[in-house]
CSV table of C-alpha atoms in Angstrom, one decimal:
chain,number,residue,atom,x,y,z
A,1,UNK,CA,-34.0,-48.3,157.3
A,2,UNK,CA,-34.8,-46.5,154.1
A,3,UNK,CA,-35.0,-49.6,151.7
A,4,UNK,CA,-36.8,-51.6,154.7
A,5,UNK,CA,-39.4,-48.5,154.8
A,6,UNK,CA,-39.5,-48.1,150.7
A,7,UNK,CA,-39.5,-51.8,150.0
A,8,UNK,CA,-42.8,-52.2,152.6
A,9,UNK,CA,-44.5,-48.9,151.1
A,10,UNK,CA,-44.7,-50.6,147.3
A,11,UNK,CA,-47.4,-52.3,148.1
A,12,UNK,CA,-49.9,-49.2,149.3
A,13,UNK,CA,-51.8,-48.7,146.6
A,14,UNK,CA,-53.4,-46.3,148.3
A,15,UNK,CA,-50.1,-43.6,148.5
A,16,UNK,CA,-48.8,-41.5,146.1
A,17,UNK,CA,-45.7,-43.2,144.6
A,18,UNK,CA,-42.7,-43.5,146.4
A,19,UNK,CA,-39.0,-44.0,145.4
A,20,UNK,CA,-38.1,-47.6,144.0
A,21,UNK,CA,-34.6,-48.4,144.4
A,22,UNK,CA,-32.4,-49.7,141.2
A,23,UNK,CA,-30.3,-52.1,141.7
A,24,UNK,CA,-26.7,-51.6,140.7
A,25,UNK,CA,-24.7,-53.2,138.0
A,26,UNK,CA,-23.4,-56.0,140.3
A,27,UNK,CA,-27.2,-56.6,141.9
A,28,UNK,CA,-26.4,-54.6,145.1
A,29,UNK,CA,-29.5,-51.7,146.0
A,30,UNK,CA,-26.4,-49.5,146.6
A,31,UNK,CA,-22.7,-47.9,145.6
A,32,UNK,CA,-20.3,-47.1,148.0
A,33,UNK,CA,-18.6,-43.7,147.7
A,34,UNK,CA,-14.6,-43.8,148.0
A,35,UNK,CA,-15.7,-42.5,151.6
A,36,UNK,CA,-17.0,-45.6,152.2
A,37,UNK,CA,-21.0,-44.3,152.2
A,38,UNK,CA,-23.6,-45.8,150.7
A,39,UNK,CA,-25.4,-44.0,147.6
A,40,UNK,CA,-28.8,-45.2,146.1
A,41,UNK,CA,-30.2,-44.5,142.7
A,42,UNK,CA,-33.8,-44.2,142.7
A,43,UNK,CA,-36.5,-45.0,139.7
A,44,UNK,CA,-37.6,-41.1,138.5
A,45,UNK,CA,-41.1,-39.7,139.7
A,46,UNK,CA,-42.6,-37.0,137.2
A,47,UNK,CA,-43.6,-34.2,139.2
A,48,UNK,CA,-42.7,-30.8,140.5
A,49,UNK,CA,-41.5,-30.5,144.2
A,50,UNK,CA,-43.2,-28.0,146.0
A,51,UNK,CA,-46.9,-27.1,146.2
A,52,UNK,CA,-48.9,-26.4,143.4
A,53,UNK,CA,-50.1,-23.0,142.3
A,54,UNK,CA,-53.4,-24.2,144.1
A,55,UNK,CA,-51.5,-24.1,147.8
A,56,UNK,CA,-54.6,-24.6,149.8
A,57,UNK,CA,-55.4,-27.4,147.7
A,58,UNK,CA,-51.8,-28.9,147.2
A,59,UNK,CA,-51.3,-28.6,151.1
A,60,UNK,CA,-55.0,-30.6,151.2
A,61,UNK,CA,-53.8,-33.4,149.7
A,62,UNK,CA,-49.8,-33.5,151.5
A,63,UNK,CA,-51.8,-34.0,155.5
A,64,UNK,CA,-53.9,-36.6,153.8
A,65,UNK,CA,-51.0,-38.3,152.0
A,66,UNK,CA,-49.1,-37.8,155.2
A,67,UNK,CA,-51.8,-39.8,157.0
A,68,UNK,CA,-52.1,-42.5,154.4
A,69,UNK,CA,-48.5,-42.5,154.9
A,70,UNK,CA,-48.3,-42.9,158.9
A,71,UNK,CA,-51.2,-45.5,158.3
A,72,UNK,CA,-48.7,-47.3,156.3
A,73,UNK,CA,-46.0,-47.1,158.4
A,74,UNK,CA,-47.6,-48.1,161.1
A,75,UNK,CA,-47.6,-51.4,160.5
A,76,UNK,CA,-44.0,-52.4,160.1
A,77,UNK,CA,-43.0,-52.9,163.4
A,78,UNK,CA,-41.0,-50.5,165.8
A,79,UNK,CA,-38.8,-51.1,168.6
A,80,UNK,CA,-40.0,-49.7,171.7
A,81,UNK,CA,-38.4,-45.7,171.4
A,82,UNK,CA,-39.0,-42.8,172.9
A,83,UNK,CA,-41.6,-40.5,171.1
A,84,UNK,CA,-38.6,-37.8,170.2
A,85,UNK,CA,-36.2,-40.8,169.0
A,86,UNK,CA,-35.9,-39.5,165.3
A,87,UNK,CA,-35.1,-36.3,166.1
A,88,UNK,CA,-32.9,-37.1,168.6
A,89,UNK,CA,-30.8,-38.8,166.3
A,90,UNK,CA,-30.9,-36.5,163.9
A,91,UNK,CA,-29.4,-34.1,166.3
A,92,UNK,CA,-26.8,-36.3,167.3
A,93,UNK,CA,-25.7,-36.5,163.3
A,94,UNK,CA,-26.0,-32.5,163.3
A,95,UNK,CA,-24.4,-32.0,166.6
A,96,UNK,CA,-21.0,-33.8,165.4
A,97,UNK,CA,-21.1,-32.2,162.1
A,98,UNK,CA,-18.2,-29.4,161.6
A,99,UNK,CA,-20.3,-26.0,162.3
A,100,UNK,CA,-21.6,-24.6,159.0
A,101,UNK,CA,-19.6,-21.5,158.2
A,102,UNK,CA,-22.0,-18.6,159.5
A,103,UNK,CA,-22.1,-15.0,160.5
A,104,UNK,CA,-19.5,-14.4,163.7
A,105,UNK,CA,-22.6,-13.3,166.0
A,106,UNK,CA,-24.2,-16.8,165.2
A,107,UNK,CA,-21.1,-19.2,165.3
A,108,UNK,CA,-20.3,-18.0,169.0
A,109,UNK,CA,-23.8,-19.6,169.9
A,110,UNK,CA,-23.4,-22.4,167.4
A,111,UNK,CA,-23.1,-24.9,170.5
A,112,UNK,CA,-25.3,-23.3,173.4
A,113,UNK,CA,-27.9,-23.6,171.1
A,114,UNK,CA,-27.7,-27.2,170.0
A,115,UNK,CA,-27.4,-28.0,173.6
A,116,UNK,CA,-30.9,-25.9,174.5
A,117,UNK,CA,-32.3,-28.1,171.4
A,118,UNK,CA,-30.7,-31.1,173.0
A,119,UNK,CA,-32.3,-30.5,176.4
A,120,UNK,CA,-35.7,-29.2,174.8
A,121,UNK,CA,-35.9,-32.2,173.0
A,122,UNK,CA,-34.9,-34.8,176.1
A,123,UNK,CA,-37.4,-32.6,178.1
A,124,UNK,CA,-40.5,-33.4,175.3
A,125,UNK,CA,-40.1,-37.2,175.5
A,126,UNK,CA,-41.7,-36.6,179.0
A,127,UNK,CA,-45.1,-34.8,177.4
A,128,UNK,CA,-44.9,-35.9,173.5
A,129,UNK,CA,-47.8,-38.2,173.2
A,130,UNK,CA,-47.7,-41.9,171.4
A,131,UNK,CA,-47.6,-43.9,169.7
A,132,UNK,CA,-43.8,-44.9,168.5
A,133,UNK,CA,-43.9,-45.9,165.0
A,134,UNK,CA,-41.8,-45.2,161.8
A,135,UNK,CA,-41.8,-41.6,160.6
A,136,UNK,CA,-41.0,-39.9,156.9
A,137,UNK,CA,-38.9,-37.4,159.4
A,138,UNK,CA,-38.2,-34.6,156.4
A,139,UNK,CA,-41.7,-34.3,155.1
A,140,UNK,CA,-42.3,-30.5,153.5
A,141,UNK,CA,-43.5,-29.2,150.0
A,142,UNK,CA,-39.6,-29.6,148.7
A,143,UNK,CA,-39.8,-33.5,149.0
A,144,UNK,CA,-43.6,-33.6,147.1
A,145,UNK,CA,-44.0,-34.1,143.7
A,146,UNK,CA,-47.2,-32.7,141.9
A,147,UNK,CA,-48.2,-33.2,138.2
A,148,UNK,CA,-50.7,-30.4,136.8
A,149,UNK,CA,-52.1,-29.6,140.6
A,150,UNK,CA,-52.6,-33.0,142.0
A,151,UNK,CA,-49.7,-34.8,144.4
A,152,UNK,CA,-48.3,-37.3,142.6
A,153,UNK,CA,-45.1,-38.6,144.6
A,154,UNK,CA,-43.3,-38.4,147.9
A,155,UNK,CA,-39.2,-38.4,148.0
A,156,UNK,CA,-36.5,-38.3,150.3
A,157,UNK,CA,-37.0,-41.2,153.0
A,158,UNK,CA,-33.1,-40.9,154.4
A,159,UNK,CA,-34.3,-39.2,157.3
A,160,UNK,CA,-37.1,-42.4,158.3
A,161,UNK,CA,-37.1,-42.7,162.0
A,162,UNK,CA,-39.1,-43.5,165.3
A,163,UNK,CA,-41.0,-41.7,167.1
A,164,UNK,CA,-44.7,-39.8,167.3
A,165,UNK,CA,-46.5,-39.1,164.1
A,166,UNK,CA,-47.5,-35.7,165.6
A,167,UNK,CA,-44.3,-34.8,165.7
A,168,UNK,CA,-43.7,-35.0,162.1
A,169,UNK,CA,-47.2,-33.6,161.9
A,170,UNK,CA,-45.7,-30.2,163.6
């Protein structure tokens, strides 16, 4: 999903630059880990993550790079989904993760509260509006890079998924 998404958004001219892949010694646009995952290695962006001293500014320019970006997205296509689908499935990933080691009062209502996300997020498929289409899923100031105020590069696209862009929008 990620090097489908990068490879399409290389040619929008029109978005701040995004990560291009390298290809690895034997031609492959990944390594596998001993654990058998797969590892990219990305081209470097210049830029600072996280907004610029200018925040109202800096945040400006994230929604309309956000836009550009769903605008983008939009037109690879998407399998019918329901408008929650991403974040569905990224619960599923953190719901069969080992708990994080936490405080006692919170690990004792470690599960009861993945399962009230689980059914909150079920529930919104019902009143979540549409469209489906692909989504950045982890977009915040820690994945933007800017260079001397202005945005200059979006990162992380691991977390790309379907489902509503006002969702990510949130």
């Amino acid at each position: 999903r990620e090097a489908t998404v990068l490879a399409h958004l290389e040619t929008f001219r029109t978005l701040p630059a995004t990560p291009r892949v390298r290809q690895t010694h034997d031609g492959r646009p990944y390594a596998r880990t001993e654990d058998g995952r797969c590892l990219h290695v990305f081209e470097r962006i210049d830029g600072t993550a996280g907004l610029p001293a200018n925040v109202h500014a800096g945040t400006e320019q994230a929604l309309r790079a956000l836009a550009r970006l769903h605008r983008a997205m939009a037109e690879l296509s998407a399998e019918p989904a329901s408008t929650v689908a991403w974040l569905l499935q990224r619960h599923r990933r953190v719901n069969a993760r080992i708990a994080p080691t936490m405080a006692q009062e919170l690990a004792a209502n470690y599960t009861a509260v993945l399962q009230h996300m689980a059914a909150r997020l079920s529930a919104a498929a019902s009143w979540i509006p549409g469209p489906v289409q692909w989504l950045h899923g982890d977009f915040h100031p820690g994945n933007l890079l800017f260079v001397d105020g202005r945005m200059h590069g979006i990162l992380d696209f691991d977390e790309v998924g379907l489902g509503s862009p006002q969702l990510e929008l949130a």
